[in-house]
Short mmCIF file of C-alpha atoms in Angstrom, two decimals:
data_model
loop_
_atom_site.label_atom_id
_atom_site.label_comp_id
_atom_site.label_asym_id
_atom_site.label_seq_id
_atom_site.Cartn_x
_atom_site.Cartn_y
_atom_site.Cartn_z
CA MET A 1 86.87 134.27 82.17
CA SER A 2 86.82 130.47 81.90
CA LYS A 3 85.00 127.66 83.63
CA VAL A 4 87.64 125.24 84.91
CA LEU A 5 87.05 121.60 85.80
CA TYR A 6 89.85 120.51 88.15
CA ILE A 7 90.11 116.70 88.32
CA SER A 8 91.97 115.06 91.18
CA TRP A 9 91.93 112.07 93.49
CA SER A 10 92.38 114.19 96.61
CA GLY A 11 89.10 115.69 97.87
CA LEU A 12 89.01 118.65 100.26
CA PRO A 13 92.19 120.54 101.28
CA GLU A 14 93.03 118.12 104.09
CA THR A 15 96.08 116.48 102.50
CA ALA A 16 99.08 117.83 100.59
CA ALA A 17 97.37 116.97 97.28
CA GLY A 18 94.07 118.52 98.33
CA ILE A 19 95.83 121.68 99.49
CA ARG A 20 97.78 121.92 96.23
CA VAL A 21 94.74 121.91 93.94
CA TYR A 22 92.81 124.19 96.31
CA GLN A 23 95.61 126.79 96.29
CA ILE A 24 95.87 126.72 92.48
CA ALA A 25 92.07 127.06 92.28
CA LYS A 26 92.16 130.14 94.53
CA VAL A 27 94.64 131.80 92.18
CA LEU A 28 92.38 131.01 89.21
CA ARG A 29 89.34 132.36 91.05
CA GLU A 30 91.20 135.55 91.93
CA ALA A 31 91.66 136.11 88.20
CA GLY A 32 87.90 135.83 87.67
CA ASN A 33 87.62 132.19 86.61
CA GLU A 34 85.09 129.69 87.95
CA VAL A 35 86.57 126.45 89.31
CA ILE A 36 84.69 123.20 89.94
CA PHE A 37 86.40 120.16 91.48
CA LEU A 38 85.82 116.57 90.42
CA SER A 39 87.28 114.41 93.19
CA LEU A 40 87.55 110.73 92.24
CA SER A 41 87.92 107.62 94.44
CA GLN A 42 86.61 109.36 97.55
CA PRO A 43 85.75 107.22 100.60
CA THR A 44 83.00 109.66 101.66
CA ALA A 45 81.25 109.64 98.29
CA GLY A 46 77.75 108.25 98.45
CA LYS A 47 76.98 110.04 101.70
CA GLN A 48 77.16 113.46 100.08
CA ASP A 49 78.13 113.51 96.43
CA GLU A 50 78.33 117.29 96.06
CA ILE A 51 79.46 119.82 98.65
CA GLU A 52 80.45 123.47 98.85
CA TYR A 53 83.72 124.47 100.48
CA ASP A 54 85.02 128.05 100.65
CA GLY A 55 82.88 128.99 97.67
CA PHE A 56 84.10 126.05 95.56
CA HIS A 57 81.83 123.28 94.30
CA TYR A 58 83.19 119.76 94.89
CA ILE A 59 81.75 116.75 93.06
CA LEU A 60 82.80 113.65 95.01
CA LYS A 61 82.83 110.23 93.36
CA GLY A 62 83.59 107.03 95.26
CA GLN A 63 85.40 103.87 94.23
CA SER A 64 83.47 100.97 92.78
CA LYS A 65 82.46 98.26 95.25
CA SER A 66 83.82 95.73 92.76
CA LYS A 67 87.47 94.83 93.37
CA ILE A 68 87.77 93.66 89.77
CA LYS A 69 86.63 97.04 88.46
CA ASN A 70 89.02 98.85 90.82
CA VAL A 71 91.95 96.75 89.59
CA GLU A 72 90.89 97.37 86.00
CA ASN A 73 90.69 101.08 86.79
CA ILE A 74 94.30 101.13 88.01
CA PHE A 75 95.49 99.72 84.68
CA CYS A 76 93.40 101.76 82.25
CA GLY A 77 91.15 104.19 84.16
CA CYS A 78 87.96 102.84 82.54
CA THR A 79 85.63 103.67 85.44
CA ASP A 80 87.17 107.07 86.15
CA PHE A 81 87.15 108.04 82.47
CA CYS A 82 83.41 107.37 82.23
CA VAL A 83 82.82 109.64 85.24
CA ILE A 84 85.08 112.32 83.74
CA LYS A 85 83.23 112.24 80.40
CA ASP A 86 79.83 112.49 82.09
CA THR A 87 81.00 115.41 84.24
CA ILE A 88 82.46 117.27 81.26
CA ILE A 89 79.20 116.85 79.33
CA THR A 90 77.17 118.07 82.31
CA GLU A 91 79.38 120.95 83.47
CA LYS A 92 80.57 122.13 80.01
CA PRO A 93 83.94 123.55 81.13
CA ASP A 94 86.19 125.67 78.93
CA THR A 95 89.27 123.87 80.21
CA VAL A 96 90.12 120.78 82.24
CA ILE A 97 93.09 120.44 84.62
CA VAL A 98 94.08 116.92 85.69
CA TYR A 99 96.15 116.53 88.86
CA ASN A 100 98.79 113.75 88.76
CA GLU A 101 96.85 111.38 86.53
CA LYS A 102 97.90 107.78 87.27
CA GLU A 103 95.72 105.63 85.01
CA ARG A 104 97.09 106.23 81.48
CA MET A 105 94.02 108.16 80.37
CA THR A 106 95.49 111.59 79.63
CA LYS A 107 95.47 110.90 75.89
CA LYS A 108 91.81 109.79 76.07
CA ILE A 109 90.85 112.96 77.96
CA VAL A 110 92.59 115.14 75.36
CA SER A 111 90.95 113.23 72.48
CA PHE A 112 87.53 113.66 74.09
CA CYS A 113 87.93 117.35 74.98
CA HIS A 114 89.60 118.87 71.92
CA PRO A 115 86.74 118.18 69.46
CA LEU A 116 84.47 119.96 71.97
CA GLY A 117 86.75 123.02 71.99
CA ILE A 118 87.95 122.29 75.53
CA THR A 119 91.63 122.70 76.41
CA VAL A 120 93.36 120.23 78.73
CA GLY A 121 96.18 120.89 81.17
CA ALA A 122 97.92 118.91 83.89
CA ASP A 123 99.11 119.78 87.37
CA VAL A 124 102.22 117.62 87.82
CA THR A 125 103.89 117.31 91.23
CA GLU A 126 105.33 113.77 91.25
CA TRP A 127 107.50 111.48 89.19
CA TYR A 128 107.89 108.32 91.22
CA GLU A 129 110.98 106.16 91.46
CA LEU A 130 110.21 102.81 89.81
CA SER A 131 112.97 101.00 91.72
CA ARG A 132 111.41 102.00 95.06
CA SER A 133 107.86 100.97 94.21
CA LYS A 134 106.38 97.58 95.07
CA LYS A 135 103.24 95.67 94.10
CA TRP A 136 100.37 98.02 93.17
CA ASN A 137 102.56 101.06 93.79
CA TYR A 138 104.81 99.81 91.00
CA VAL A 139 101.86 99.73 88.60
CA VAL A 140 100.96 103.31 89.56
CA ALA A 141 104.59 104.44 89.24
CA LYS A 142 104.84 102.75 85.84
CA ASN A 143 101.63 104.44 84.68
CA VAL A 144 102.89 107.86 85.77
CA ASP A 145 106.25 107.28 84.09
CA TYR A 146 104.52 106.24 80.85
CA ARG A 147 102.18 109.25 80.98
CA ILE A 148 104.98 111.77 81.53
CA ARG A 149 107.15 110.30 78.78
CA THR A 150 104.50 109.68 76.11
CA MET A 151 101.22 111.50 76.84
CA ASP A 152 101.85 114.85 78.53
CA SER A 153 103.30 116.40 75.37
CA LYS A 154 99.76 116.27 73.91
CA LEU A 155 98.48 118.67 76.61
CA ASP A 156 97.74 122.34 75.98
CA TYR A 157 99.56 123.42 79.14
CA ILE A 158 101.36 121.91 82.12
CA ILE A 159 101.57 123.27 85.66
CA SER A 160 104.89 121.99 86.96
CA ILE A 161 105.80 122.09 90.65
CA SER A 162 109.59 121.96 90.30
CA PRO A 163 112.54 123.17 88.19
CA PHE A 164 113.35 119.52 87.37
CA LEU A 165 109.92 118.83 85.86
CA THR A 166 109.90 122.18 84.07
CA ALA A 167 113.27 121.46 82.46
CA TYR A 168 112.16 117.97 81.43
CA TYR A 169 108.93 119.12 79.80
CA GLN A 170 110.52 122.08 78.04
CA SER A 171 113.28 119.87 76.62
CA HIS A 172 110.64 117.47 75.26
CA GLY A 173 108.64 120.01 73.31
CA CYS A 174 105.71 120.62 75.66
CA LYS A 175 103.79 123.70 74.52
CA ASN A 176 103.21 125.79 77.62
CA VAL A 177 104.92 124.92 80.91
CA ILE A 178 104.12 127.02 83.98
CA GLU A 179 106.25 126.42 87.06
CA ILE A 180 104.34 126.93 90.31
CA PRO A 181 105.86 125.69 93.57
CA PRO A 182 103.67 125.07 96.64
CA ILE A 183 101.62 128.18 97.40
CA MET A 184 101.40 129.35 100.99
CA ASP A 185 98.39 131.14 102.46
CA CYS A 186 100.59 133.40 104.55
CA VAL A 187 104.23 134.48 104.49
CA LYS A 188 105.39 136.07 107.73
CA SER A 189 106.49 139.68 107.67
CA GLU A 190 108.81 139.49 110.69
CA ILE A 191 111.17 136.88 112.07
CA VAL A 192 111.22 135.48 115.58
CA PRO A 193 114.59 136.71 116.93
CA THR A 194 117.04 133.94 117.74
CA SER A 195 117.51 133.23 121.44
CA HIS A 196 120.88 132.72 123.07
CA GLY A 197 121.62 129.18 124.20
CA VAL A 198 120.76 125.72 122.92
CA ARG A 199 119.89 125.59 119.22
CA HIS A 200 116.59 124.08 118.05
CA LEU A 201 116.18 122.11 114.82
CA VAL A 202 112.78 120.85 113.67
CA TYR A 203 111.50 118.12 111.40
CA ALA A 204 107.77 118.21 110.68
CA GLY A 205 106.20 115.59 108.47
CA ALA A 206 105.68 111.90 107.82
CA PRO A 207 108.92 110.37 106.49
CA ALA A 208 107.28 107.41 104.67
CA GLN A 209 109.64 106.47 101.83
CA LYS A 210 110.67 110.04 100.99
CA ASP A 211 112.52 111.66 103.88
CA LEU A 212 115.69 110.34 105.50
CA LEU A 213 115.28 110.68 109.24
CA LEU A 214 117.58 108.03 110.74
CA PRO A 215 120.95 109.57 109.68
CA TYR A 216 119.79 112.89 111.14
CA LEU A 217 118.73 111.30 114.44
CA ILE A 218 122.06 109.48 114.69
CA ALA A 219 123.88 112.80 114.14
CA ILE A 220 121.80 114.44 116.89
CA LYS A 221 122.48 111.58 119.30
CA ASP A 222 126.22 111.70 118.62
CA ILE A 223 126.57 115.48 118.87
CA ASN A 224 124.70 115.44 122.20
CA ASP A 225 126.77 112.55 123.54
CA ASP A 226 128.19 114.41 126.56
CA ARG A 227 125.55 117.15 126.91
CA VAL A 228 122.61 118.55 124.96
CA LYS A 229 123.91 121.20 122.55
CA VAL A 230 121.02 121.08 120.10
CA VAL A 231 117.38 120.04 120.52
CA ALA A 232 115.72 118.08 117.72
CA ASP A 233 111.96 118.62 117.66
CA ILE A 234 110.28 115.85 115.65
CA VAL A 235 106.65 116.45 114.66
CA GLY A 236 104.63 113.74 112.93
CA VAL A 237 106.63 110.83 114.36
CA THR A 238 105.85 109.21 117.71
CA LYS A 239 108.27 108.54 120.55
CA GLU A 240 107.91 104.81 119.98
CA GLN A 241 108.80 105.16 116.31
CA VAL A 242 111.92 107.20 117.14
CA ARG A 243 112.93 104.77 119.90
CA THR A 244 112.61 101.90 117.44
CA LEU A 245 114.71 103.73 114.85
CA LEU A 246 117.51 104.65 117.27
CA GLN A 247 117.27 101.67 119.61
CA ILE A 248 117.41 103.92 122.69
CA ASP A 249 114.89 104.53 125.47
CA ASP A 250 115.69 108.00 126.81
CA LEU A 251 115.19 110.31 123.82
CA GLU A 252 115.25 113.55 125.79
CA LYS A 253 118.68 112.69 127.20
CA SER A 254 119.86 112.81 123.58
CA GLY A 255 118.01 116.08 122.93
CA ILE A 256 115.21 114.51 120.88
CA ILE A 257 111.60 115.57 121.49
CA ALA A 258 109.02 113.53 119.53
CA TYR A 259 105.54 115.07 119.40
CA GLY A 260 103.74 112.53 117.24
CA ARG A 261 100.92 113.81 115.04
CA VAL A 262 99.52 117.16 116.17
CA PRO A 263 97.04 119.67 114.67
CA HIS A 264 98.60 121.92 112.04
CA GLU A 265 98.32 124.99 114.26
CA GLU A 266 100.45 123.29 116.94
CA CYS A 267 102.92 122.11 114.31
CA VAL A 268 103.38 125.71 113.11
CA LYS A 269 104.12 126.86 116.66
CA VAL A 270 106.87 124.25 117.00
CA ILE A 271 108.40 125.24 113.65
CA GLU A 272 108.33 128.95 114.55
CA LYS A 273 110.40 128.27 117.70
CA ALA A 274 113.15 126.56 115.70
CA ASP A 275 116.40 128.00 114.41
CA PHE A 276 116.45 125.67 111.38
CA SER A 277 114.18 123.06 109.86
CA ILE A 278 115.68 119.94 108.29
CA LEU A 279 114.97 118.01 105.10
CA PHE A 280 117.13 115.14 103.85
CA ARG A 281 116.30 113.03 100.81
CA GLU A 282 118.08 110.56 98.58
CA ASN A 283 119.51 111.91 95.34
CA LEU A 284 116.87 110.20 93.22
CA ARG A 285 114.26 111.31 90.69
CA TYR A 286 111.35 111.46 93.15
CA ALA A 287 113.27 114.04 95.21
CA LYS A 288 114.24 116.10 92.15
CA ALA A 289 110.74 116.12 90.61
CA GLY A 290 108.75 116.93 93.75
CA PHE A 291 108.75 120.05 95.88
CA SER A 292 108.38 119.44 99.59
CA THR A 293 105.78 121.61 101.30
CA LYS A 294 108.00 121.26 104.39
CA LEU A 295 110.57 123.46 102.67
CA SER A 296 108.11 126.08 101.44
CA GLU A 297 106.28 126.26 104.77
CA SER A 298 109.53 126.58 106.71
CA LEU A 299 110.79 129.48 104.59
CA SER A 300 107.35 131.15 104.75
CA LEU A 301 107.56 131.03 108.55
CA GLY A 302 111.01 132.61 108.48
CA ILE A 303 112.92 129.43 109.34
CA PRO A 304 116.03 128.62 107.26
CA VAL A 305 116.44 125.04 106.02
CA LEU A 306 119.23 122.53 106.56
CA CYS A 307 119.07 120.14 103.59
CA ASN A 308 121.15 118.08 101.20
CA ALA A 309 121.61 118.79 97.51
CA VAL A 310 119.56 116.59 95.16
CA GLY A 311 118.92 119.02 92.29
CA GLY A 312 115.26 119.59 93.15
CA ALA A 313 113.53 122.08 95.42
CA ASP A 314 116.80 122.43 97.32
CA GLU A 315 118.07 124.61 94.46
CA ILE A 316 116.36 127.61 96.06
CA ILE A 317 118.42 127.10 99.23
CA ILE A 318 121.65 129.09 99.03
CA ASP A 319 124.20 127.86 101.53
CA GLY A 320 124.76 130.45 104.24
CA PHE A 321 122.02 132.74 102.90
CA ASN A 322 118.60 131.16 103.57
CA GLY A 323 119.82 127.83 104.90
CA ILE A 324 122.64 125.33 105.05
CA LYS A 325 123.07 122.93 102.12
CA ILE A 326 125.34 119.89 102.16
CA GLU A 327 126.23 117.29 99.54
CA GLY A 328 125.86 114.08 101.54
CA CYS A 329 122.99 112.86 103.68
CA ASP A 330 124.92 110.44 105.90
CA SER A 331 125.11 111.04 109.64
CA ALA A 332 128.74 112.26 109.50
CA SER A 333 127.91 114.95 106.89
CA ILE A 334 124.83 116.01 108.82
CA MET A 335 126.80 116.20 112.06
CA LYS A 336 129.35 118.54 110.44
CA ALA A 337 126.51 120.77 109.23
CA ILE A 338 125.01 120.93 112.73
CA GLU A 339 128.44 121.85 114.09
CA ARG A 340 128.47 124.74 111.60
CA ILE A 341 125.13 125.90 112.96
CA LEU A 342 126.43 125.76 116.53
CA LEU A 343 129.22 128.15 115.55
CA LEU A 344 126.79 130.76 114.18
CA ASP A 345 125.91 133.73 116.37
CA GLU A 346 122.34 134.96 116.83
CA GLY A 347 122.77 137.80 114.33
CA SER A 348 123.88 135.43 111.57
CA ILE A 349 120.90 133.14 112.14
CA ASP A 350 118.53 136.13 112.22
CA ALA A 351 119.91 137.24 108.84
CA MET A 352 119.20 133.78 107.41
CA LYS A 353 115.67 133.92 108.84
CA GLN A 354 115.06 137.25 107.11
CA HIS A 355 116.41 135.86 103.85
CA ALA A 356 114.07 132.86 104.25
CA ILE A 357 111.07 135.20 104.34
CA GLU A 358 112.36 137.13 101.32
CA THR A 359 112.74 133.86 99.38
CA ALA A 360 109.19 132.84 100.28
CA LYS A 361 107.76 136.18 99.16
CA GLN A 362 109.49 135.78 95.80
CA ARG A 363 108.19 132.24 95.20
CA PHE A 364 105.27 131.04 97.32
CA VAL A 365 102.69 133.85 97.05
CA GLY A 366 99.68 133.01 94.88
CA GLU A 367 99.35 136.43 93.23
CA LEU A 368 102.75 135.92 91.58
CA TYR A 369 101.11 133.36 89.28
CA THR A 370 97.70 134.94 88.62
CA SER A 371 98.35 136.33 85.15
CA VAL A 372 100.27 133.35 83.74
CA LEU A 373 97.67 130.86 85.01
CA ASP A 374 94.82 133.00 83.73
CA ARG A 375 96.37 133.12 80.25
CA ALA A 376 96.79 129.33 80.21
CA VAL A 377 93.19 128.47 81.09
CA ASN A 378 91.75 131.08 78.72
CA MET A 379 93.68 130.18 75.58
CA LYS A 380 91.91 128.44 72.72
CA PRO A 381 92.73 124.87 71.62
#
């Protein structure tokens, strides 16, 4: 059994990053290890610096009030590294896991820990696209790129979220690479049978700079030009945002229902009613390196995925088996894929739903990774 210090910039499991580290920690705890979280740059820090959540101890540290120190921290992690050192000295962990370190301090953490007999690993879920990053985001993207290319090989183990990252690290001599996609709390055991009539597709998320929503919405509008053949449920995006994107006022006439942001429980209910979920991304490194929780959650709920091929998480989608996969992500290609879905009978869609659940059980259940994670955190430096 090891004592694990899990360092992140995410806090409680209220965001994708927070959920990721929490789920990994639960797997480690199941194997008998103790996990403590050090959450840096937290806005709530100062009010309550240490809290307990689901049996885990969280140490919350806020940002400096000095803008100069915060800028300096982005470039070299000076402030955060001091906090990390103090926490390691106080908590005396056997191993340290750092989630998506962005401040070029991985090498410093390794150099500090190894003489103390402490192993160091990383949980890597992102490799940003430099060409798409602006201002401070470019600095962060550059730091991450530098860390992955020059520092991560010094680590004792790496938890990789995607096949792309796993292949990269293994080809560059990294010692121990463990691939763990997003872990789901629950994988459904039964599908919701497909109803006869209008098909339902769902998008649930916040597009930001990652997901391509406009080509999909154009395809929906065009395919429903004379009558509504397919309903597009959009969760996480408001009606006004969709109207602005499409430059139309009557969304429902085009079969588009925008829910805006809703509690997760309501979001799940909308997804469960769908025949397919959708996920379209550009064929760029950020899409290959990451692993969308939208995809893993959809399959876990028994909903096949309509996506485009980018060589990332989409590799687990087999066209016609647990989803529909297309090469392009333009509106014409998406429209053809939707037309394929409209030709499927209920039995064919139900078969895909069942295959979605089977895929999720083979990949997104925490206990699948208990032994390999336990070995990693308990090995000696």
